[in-house]
Amino acid sequence: MASVWPLVGRDEELRLINAAVTAADGYGGVVIAGPAGVGKSRLAREAVTHVTPGRWMPRWARATASARALPLGAFAEWAGDIAKDPMLVVRGVLDHLTTVPPGAKVVVGVDDAHLLDNLSAFVVLQLAQRRLAKVVVTIRTGEPAPDAVTALWKDGHLQRVELQPLSEAETGDLITTVLGSPLEPTAAHQLWTLTRGNTLYLRHLVDQELASDRLTQHRGRWTWTGTPILSAGLAELIDTQIGALPEPVGTVLDYLAVGEPIPEDMLVTLTDAEAVEAAHSCGLITVTPRGRHLVRLTHPLYGETRRTKGATPLRLQRLRAQLALLLGSVPDCDVRDLVRRAVLTHESDLEPDPVLFEKASAAALSLMDAELADQLAAAAISTGAGSNAHITRALALACRGRGADAENTFAHVPTENLTSRETTDITCMRALTLLWLLDRSEHADSVLTTAMDSATEPGALTACHANTHAHQGRPQQAVEEATTALDAPQLTDLGTMAAIWALTIGLGDLGRTDQIGPIATRGYELIARSPHASPLRYALCDFHTFALRLAGYVTEAEQVAVRVCGDTSGAPGWPQIMSSIRMGQAALAAGRLDDAQKWIEALFALRPAVVEVSGWVTMWLDAIAQVRAMTGDHEAALAILHKRDSLNHVGFAYQQPQHLLTRAWVAAARGAITEAIGLAHQGAELARTHHQYAQEVVCLHTATRFGDRTTCPRLHELAEQVDGPRAPAAAQHATALAAGDPDGLADASTRFEEMGDLLAAMDAAAHAATTYRHQGRNGSALAAAARAQHLADTCGGAHTPALCEAQQPSPLTSRQREIITLAAQGLTNKQIAEKMTLSVRTVEGHLYRASLKTGANGRDDLGATLSGE
């Protein structure tokens, strides 16, 4: 790793400093203020070294606590004999600093100016006041500074810039630049959460995690595993920056280290008001100005330092116990305090409390912290808790993707003291685990059918059975059973949610998407009030957004994904993975391939053990393969398909048309357009036979995008019966392509762009460009091609058959181009004929005519003509 980290995320600050130094805004320089480790020194050195325009001579001085005791300590190398008249010495320093060759100008940088001795501070003020040189100084916020330094900005000589820590995105960019390849999103978020954009802390932490092999590279990306251990160097650095603390102030920090945030009145009770005020005045804690006045440590690593260096394990146990007891004395505490109290109790020397652990595990699950819910439920069970703790633990295991463990837990929940409704819910949860996580739909069906034979209130079981219909590609039966279940009296929350899922999938497949809105809203409202339903928000989000995307409500689908995933953006573990996948699918539907790849692919490349336990894995692998194929990376897309085929999961049957579309896109990326069109039609036929009319629209339109001119009759039929803007736009695209109507194609492109599907808009524009060109309307062709290219750039490097044809005018027909492409890949004439359902003689004829058109001599030369177009 480089000894000097690159400067990332500071372009605006560099421009502002350069403007102040070059007098573009009337200032004599700049004061860069900020907390320790934020990157002030690095920014100042970069700014001083690269001032433009003009010829600048940099001078650099650094103040230190030790040199502060010496007059002119920061400028010792220019000071000479300090025993002389101080003013003469100052004049000499000024002369040394400002003497430069003719035509050059001076810029003086002073690091940590708050540590300057008074005489050195006077020198800096003279430089700025008398405009002898341009000045760039750094100071640490919250530290006392000499009056002469304070005057630099108070009297208007220098512009003051408050340097903020790097944002989460900037932190990710910096780490990517340093490591040389991307860091997976979850790890990037964790690093930013710990360091809060402090580059000094970040560097220490990254160096340590690399050395400990917890930060590792896999398949071109970096991941971070395990819990970071504060290195001695970083702990020492932070301890030095915190400074020597009076014991009462240290106690304030220790309580926050084990249980922040703490309400101010509670912290005062545990410590004392003066200690809290002293910690606040030192900048060690922050207090929210409204509400409960919650107190937090100013930086997360302060807590790590105190736990590492500031207290013994026995002291930490005692502090946790005292805080837990105080939290327990507060009536009507919220769920977060309940969870915190349980964690503190579990990690203290207090007697275990199974009732507390059981309640807190359910609360943690409602907060989307499945790992903590699992731990607390396990603690509850080990100390004698009953069935509810087992149920919560099974749900937590399911949310963590541990399907087999969840199924085993559900199957062995003690039921002797449960009501029939509670037993029914357990059966439903077990069936859903079998269906979703373990890909065992027949077993799930069997569990439900057996339970329904003896159930007195089968509503919830019927709702779950409707889900098996929906997932097995039987939308009509799913809608019928789900509707019946919702009308059942006293339906449980889980039964209601299961019915909503089945309706969302079924109505979406049938093309009745406009009916889903109120149903989905009911589901989200249920999730908000039911702890056990909270983890199920991702399933509803997935089914809801899929239905919206099929219908062409692409923008609305992304808005739903952002809202649902945004609610849990800070939750650890599984929620982050699920959120990333939902956001990636939304980006793919919108055509933002770079965003989709960032969100989805990193998770599959770096967390296979977590992700592959889910029955949804086949859908997500299809999404990645499509992203790769749509960017023209055929080999990578094919490798992902092979990975999908190697898994034990069959995948949800209702998604099979989408899988055939994935194979179609991979074939198209290889140049096998005939095969791609055939696969898209297979998907359409499969969807039609299962009454999945919305999916049939997408399949037929994909064939159209590959150049098929036979889809318009069926698409027009579907446009009359399927909700949403996609079907009418697809029908227009197909009709205009078949009729050779470039204006109609351009209009279809606009319609797709308006609905938010930029890739479909790009392909329609590309078809318009090709059609204009064939009609000799070259000006319109150029405009349409430019629009297609602009959309491709917006999509992040899209590379589709339609775009390639629009970009590469050729005397060859599309069939000749396809045959040449396959021949260039090494296929024999016989293999090409079999792939394209042609005779060998026909293939030979096409190759011969292509040679005549291009002047190529043989198959190799023909392949070169395509690559050179």
CSV table of C-alpha atoms in Angstrom, one decimal, residues 37-319:
chain,number,residue,atom,x,y,z
A,37,GLY,CA,-7.5,13.3,11.9
A,38,VAL,CA,-10.0,14.8,9.4
A,39,GLY,CA,-7.2,15.4,6.9
A,40,LYS,CA,-6.3,19.1,7.4
A,41,SER,CA,-2.5,18.7,7.0
A,42,ARG,CA,-2.9,16.5,3.9
A,43,LEU,CA,-5.2,19.0,2.3
A,44,ALA,CA,-3.0,22.0,3.2
A,45,ARG,CA,0.1,20.3,1.8
A,46,GLU,CA,-1.7,19.5,-1.4
A,47,ALA,CA,-3.0,23.0,-1.7
A,48,VAL,CA,0.4,24.7,-1.0
A,49,THR,CA,2.2,22.4,-3.4
A,50,HIS,CA,-0.1,22.9,-6.4
A,51,VAL,CA,-1.2,26.5,-6.4
A,52,THR,CA,-2.1,27.7,-9.9
A,53,PRO,CA,-1.8,29.7,-12.0
A,54,GLY,CA,1.7,31.3,-11.7
A,55,ARG,CA,5.1,30.3,-10.3
A,56,TRP,CA,4.8,29.7,-6.6
A,57,MET,CA,7.5,28.9,-4.0
A,58,PRO,CA,6.1,26.9,-1.1
A,59,ARG,CA,7.3,27.2,2.4
A,60,TRP,CA,6.1,24.8,5.1
A,61,ALA,CA,6.3,25.1,8.9
A,62,ARG,CA,4.7,22.8,11.5
A,63,ALA,CA,3.9,23.8,15.1
A,64,THR,CA,4.2,21.2,17.9
A,65,ALA,CA,3.5,21.1,21.6
A,66,SER,CA,7.2,20.7,22.4
A,67,ALA,CA,8.4,23.6,20.1
A,68,ARG,CA,5.7,25.8,21.6
A,69,ALA,CA,8.1,26.5,24.6
A,70,LEU,CA,10.6,28.1,22.2
A,71,PRO,CA,10.3,31.5,20.7
A,72,LEU,CA,9.8,31.2,17.0
A,73,GLY,CA,10.0,27.4,17.5
A,74,ALA,CA,7.9,26.7,14.3
A,75,PHE,CA,10.3,28.8,12.2
A,76,ALA,CA,13.6,27.6,13.9
A,77,GLU,CA,15.3,26.9,10.6
A,78,TRP,CA,14.8,30.5,9.5
A,79,ALA,CA,15.3,32.2,12.9
A,80,GLY,CA,19.0,32.2,13.3
A,81,ASP,CA,20.3,33.6,16.7
A,82,ILE,CA,17.2,34.0,18.9
A,83,ALA,CA,19.3,35.9,21.5
A,84,LYS,CA,19.2,39.1,19.4
A,85,ASP,CA,16.4,41.6,19.4
A,86,PRO,CA,13.2,39.6,18.9
A,87,MET,CA,11.9,42.1,16.3
A,88,LEU,CA,15.1,41.9,14.3
A,89,VAL,CA,14.8,38.1,14.4
A,90,VAL,CA,11.2,38.3,13.3
A,91,ARG,CA,12.2,40.6,10.4
A,92,GLY,CA,14.9,38.1,9.4
A,93,VAL,CA,12.4,35.2,9.4
A,94,LEU,CA,10.0,37.3,7.3
A,95,ASP,CA,12.9,38.1,4.9
A,96,HIS,CA,13.9,34.4,4.6
A,97,LEU,CA,10.3,33.3,4.0
A,98,THR,CA,9.5,35.8,1.4
A,99,THR,CA,12.8,36.0,-0.6
A,100,VAL,CA,12.3,34.3,-3.9
A,101,PRO,CA,13.6,34.5,-7.5
A,102,PRO,CA,12.1,37.2,-9.7
A,103,GLY,CA,8.7,36.4,-11.1
A,104,ALA,CA,7.9,33.9,-8.3
A,105,LYS,CA,5.4,34.3,-5.4
A,106,VAL,CA,5.4,32.8,-2.0
A,107,VAL,CA,2.8,30.6,-0.2
A,108,VAL,CA,3.5,29.7,3.4
A,109,GLY,CA,1.8,26.7,5.0
A,110,VAL,CA,1.7,26.4,8.8
A,111,ASP,CA,0.3,23.1,10.2
A,112,ASP,CA,-1.4,23.0,13.7
A,113,ALA,CA,-1.2,26.8,14.1
A,114,HIS,CA,-3.1,26.6,17.4
A,115,LEU,CA,0.2,25.2,18.9
A,116,LEU,CA,2.3,28.2,17.8
A,117,ASP,CA,4.2,30.2,20.3
A,118,ASN,CA,3.3,33.9,20.4
A,119,LEU,CA,6.2,35.1,18.4
A,120,SER,CA,5.6,32.5,15.6
A,121,ALA,CA,2.0,33.4,15.6
A,122,PHE,CA,3.0,37.1,15.2
A,123,VAL,CA,5.1,36.1,12.1
A,124,VAL,CA,2.1,34.4,10.5
A,125,LEU,CA,-0.1,37.4,11.3
A,126,GLN,CA,2.5,39.8,9.7
A,127,LEU,CA,2.7,37.7,6.6
A,128,ALA,CA,-1.1,37.9,6.2
A,129,GLN,CA,-1.6,41.5,7.3
A,130,ARG,CA,1.2,43.0,5.2
A,131,ARG,CA,0.4,40.6,2.2
A,132,LEU,CA,4.1,39.5,2.3
A,133,ALA,CA,3.0,36.0,1.2
A,134,LYS,CA,-0.1,33.9,0.8
A,135,VAL,CA,-0.8,31.9,3.9
A,136,VAL,CA,-2.5,28.5,4.5
A,137,VAL,CA,-2.7,27.4,8.1
A,138,THR,CA,-4.5,24.5,9.8
A,139,ILE,CA,-6.0,24.6,13.3
A,140,ARG,CA,-7.8,22.0,15.4
A,141,THR,CA,-11.4,23.0,16.3
A,142,GLY,CA,-12.1,23.3,20.0
A,143,GLU,CA,-8.4,24.0,20.9
A,144,PRO,CA,-7.3,27.4,22.3
A,145,ALA,CA,-5.1,29.4,19.9
A,146,PRO,CA,-2.9,32.5,20.3
A,147,ASP,CA,-4.7,35.8,19.7
A,148,ALA,CA,-2.6,36.5,16.6
A,149,VAL,CA,-3.8,33.2,15.1
A,150,THR,CA,-7.4,33.9,16.0
A,151,ALA,CA,-7.1,37.4,14.3
A,152,LEU,CA,-6.2,35.7,11.0
A,153,TRP,CA,-9.9,35.0,10.3
A,154,LYS,CA,-11.7,37.2,12.8
A,155,ASP,CA,-10.1,40.3,11.2
A,156,GLY,CA,-10.8,39.0,7.7
A,157,HIS,CA,-7.2,38.4,6.6
A,158,LEU,CA,-7.8,34.8,5.8
A,159,GLN,CA,-10.9,32.9,4.8
A,160,ARG,CA,-11.8,30.2,7.3
A,161,VAL,CA,-12.8,26.8,5.9
A,162,GLU,CA,-14.4,24.2,8.2
A,163,LEU,CA,-13.2,20.9,7.0
A,164,GLN,CA,-15.8,18.2,7.5
A,165,PRO,CA,-15.0,14.4,7.7
A,166,LEU,CA,-15.5,12.5,4.5
A,167,SER,CA,-19.0,11.4,3.7
A,168,GLU,CA,-19.9,7.7,3.4
A,169,ALA,CA,-19.6,7.8,-0.4
A,170,GLU,CA,-16.3,9.7,-0.2
A,171,THR,CA,-14.9,7.2,2.3
A,172,GLY,CA,-15.9,4.3,0.0
A,173,ASP,CA,-14.2,6.1,-2.9
A,174,LEU,CA,-11.0,6.6,-0.9
A,175,ILE,CA,-10.8,3.0,0.2
A,176,THR,CA,-11.4,1.8,-3.3
A,177,THR,CA,-8.6,4.0,-4.6
A,178,VAL,CA,-6.2,2.8,-1.9
A,179,LEU,CA,-7.0,-0.9,-2.3
A,180,GLY,CA,-7.2,-0.7,-6.0
A,181,SER,CA,-10.6,-2.4,-6.4
A,182,PRO,CA,-14.1,-1.9,-4.9
A,183,LEU,CA,-15.1,-2.7,-1.4
A,184,GLU,CA,-18.4,-4.5,-0.9
A,185,PRO,CA,-21.1,-2.0,0.2
A,186,THR,CA,-21.8,-3.5,3.6
A,187,ALA,CA,-18.1,-3.4,4.5
A,188,ALA,CA,-17.8,0.2,3.3
A,189,HIS,CA,-20.7,1.2,5.4
A,190,GLN,CA,-19.2,-0.5,8.5
A,191,LEU,CA,-15.8,1.2,8.0
A,192,TRP,CA,-17.5,4.6,7.7
A,193,THR,CA,-19.7,4.0,10.7
A,194,LEU,CA,-16.7,3.2,12.8
A,195,THR,CA,-14.4,6.0,11.6
A,196,ARG,CA,-17.1,8.6,10.6
A,197,GLY,CA,-14.9,9.8,7.7
A,198,ASN,CA,-11.9,10.5,9.8
A,199,THR,CA,-9.1,9.7,7.4
A,200,LEU,CA,-6.4,9.2,10.1
A,201,TYR,CA,-8.6,6.7,12.0
A,202,LEU,CA,-9.5,5.1,8.7
A,203,ARG,CA,-5.9,4.6,7.6
A,204,HIS,CA,-5.0,3.0,11.0
A,205,LEU,CA,-8.0,0.7,10.8
A,206,VAL,CA,-7.5,-0.3,7.2
A,207,ASP,CA,-3.8,-1.1,7.7
A,208,GLN,CA,-4.6,-3.2,10.8
A,209,GLU,CA,-7.5,-5.1,9.2
A,210,LEU,CA,-5.3,-5.8,6.1
A,211,ALA,CA,-2.5,-7.1,8.3
A,212,SER,CA,-4.9,-9.3,10.3
A,213,ASP,CA,-6.4,-10.8,7.1
A,214,ARG,CA,-9.9,-9.7,8.1
A,215,LEU,CA,-10.0,-7.3,5.1
A,216,THR,CA,-9.4,-9.6,2.1
A,217,GLN,CA,-9.8,-9.6,-1.7
A,218,HIS,CA,-12.0,-12.1,-3.4
A,219,ARG,CA,-12.9,-12.2,-7.1
A,220,GLY,CA,-11.8,-8.6,-7.7
A,221,ARG,CA,-13.6,-7.1,-4.7
A,222,TRP,CA,-12.8,-6.5,-1.0
A,223,THR,CA,-14.8,-7.8,1.9
A,224,TRP,CA,-14.4,-7.3,5.6
A,225,THR,CA,-15.1,-10.2,8.0
A,226,GLY,CA,-15.1,-10.4,11.8
A,227,THR,CA,-15.1,-7.7,14.4
A,228,PRO,CA,-12.3,-5.1,14.3
A,229,ILE,CA,-9.9,-5.1,17.2
A,230,LEU,CA,-8.6,-1.7,18.1
A,231,SER,CA,-4.8,-1.7,17.5
A,232,ALA,CA,-2.5,-0.5,20.1
A,233,GLY,CA,-1.3,2.3,17.8
A,234,LEU,CA,-4.8,3.5,17.0
A,235,ALA,CA,-5.9,3.2,20.7
A,236,GLU,CA,-2.8,5.2,21.7
A,237,LEU,CA,-3.5,7.9,19.0
A,238,ILE,CA,-7.1,8.3,20.1
A,239,ASP,CA,-6.2,8.2,23.8
A,240,THR,CA,-3.6,11.0,23.1
A,241,GLN,CA,-6.3,13.1,21.3
A,242,ILE,CA,-8.8,12.6,24.1
A,243,GLY,CA,-6.1,13.7,26.6
A,244,ALA,CA,-5.7,13.0,30.3
A,245,LEU,CA,-9.2,13.0,31.8
A,246,PRO,CA,-10.3,13.6,35.4
A,247,GLU,CA,-11.8,10.4,36.8
A,248,PRO,CA,-15.4,11.7,36.8
A,249,VAL,CA,-15.2,12.7,33.1
A,250,GLY,CA,-13.6,9.3,32.3
A,251,THR,CA,-16.6,7.7,34.1
A,252,VAL,CA,-19.0,9.6,31.8
A,253,LEU,CA,-17.2,8.2,28.8
A,254,ASP,CA,-17.2,4.7,30.2
A,255,TYR,CA,-20.9,4.6,30.7
A,256,LEU,CA,-21.4,5.8,27.2
A,257,ALA,CA,-18.9,3.3,25.9
A,258,VAL,CA,-21.1,0.4,27.3
A,259,GLY,CA,-24.5,1.8,26.5
A,260,GLU,CA,-24.8,5.0,24.4
A,261,PRO,CA,-27.0,6.8,23.7
A,262,ILE,CA,-28.0,7.6,27.3
A,263,PRO,CA,-30.6,10.3,28.2
A,264,GLU,CA,-28.8,13.3,29.8
A,265,ASP,CA,-30.8,13.1,33.0
A,266,MET,CA,-30.0,9.4,33.4
A,267,LEU,CA,-26.3,10.0,32.7
A,268,VAL,CA,-26.3,12.8,35.4
A,269,THR,CA,-27.8,10.3,37.8
A,270,LEU,CA,-25.1,7.8,37.1
A,271,THR,CA,-22.3,10.3,37.3
A,272,ASP,CA,-22.7,14.0,38.0
A,273,ALA,CA,-23.7,17.1,36.2
A,274,GLU,CA,-20.3,18.8,36.3
A,275,ALA,CA,-18.6,15.8,34.8
A,276,VAL,CA,-21.1,15.6,32.0
A,277,GLU,CA,-20.7,19.4,31.3
A,278,ALA,CA,-16.9,19.0,31.4
A,279,ALA,CA,-17.0,16.1,28.9
A,280,HIS,CA,-19.3,18.2,26.6
A,281,SER,CA,-17.0,21.3,26.8
A,282,CYS,CA,-14.0,19.1,25.8
A,283,GLY,CA,-15.8,18.0,22.7
A,284,LEU,CA,-15.9,14.4,23.9
A,285,ILE,CA,-19.7,14.0,23.9
A,286,THR,CA,-22.6,15.4,21.9
A,287,VAL,CA,-26.2,16.1,23.2
A,288,THR,CA,-29.2,16.1,20.9
A,289,PRO,CA,-30.9,19.5,21.2
A,290,ARG,CA,-34.5,18.2,21.2
A,291,GLY,CA,-36.5,15.4,22.7
A,292,ARG,CA,-34.9,13.3,25.4
A,293,HIS,CA,-31.5,15.1,25.1
A,294,LEU,CA,-29.7,11.9,24.3
A,295,VAL,CA,-25.9,11.9,24.9
A,296,ARG,CA,-23.5,10.2,22.6
A,297,LEU,CA,-19.7,10.0,22.3
A,298,THR,CA,-18.5,12.4,19.7
A,299,HIS,CA,-16.8,9.6,17.8
A,300,PRO,CA,-17.5,5.8,17.9
A,301,LEU,CA,-13.9,4.9,18.4
A,302,TYR,CA,-13.8,6.9,21.6
A,303,GLY,CA,-15.9,4.1,23.1
A,304,GLU,CA,-13.7,1.4,21.6
A,305,THR,CA,-10.7,3.1,23.2
A,306,ARG,CA,-12.3,3.3,26.6
A,307,ARG,CA,-13.4,-0.3,26.5
A,308,THR,CA,-9.8,-1.3,25.4
A,309,LYS,CA,-7.7,0.9,27.7
A,310,GLY,CA,-10.0,2.7,30.1
A,311,ALA,CA,-11.7,0.0,32.1
A,312,THR,CA,-11.2,-3.5,33.3
A,313,PRO,CA,-13.7,-6.3,32.4
A,314,LEU,CA,-15.1,-6.3,35.9
A,315,ARG,CA,-15.6,-2.6,35.9
A,316,LEU,CA,-17.4,-2.8,32.6
A,317,GLN,CA,-19.7,-5.5,33.9
A,318,ARG,CA,-20.5,-3.3,36.9
A,319,LEU,CA,-21.2,-0.3,34.7
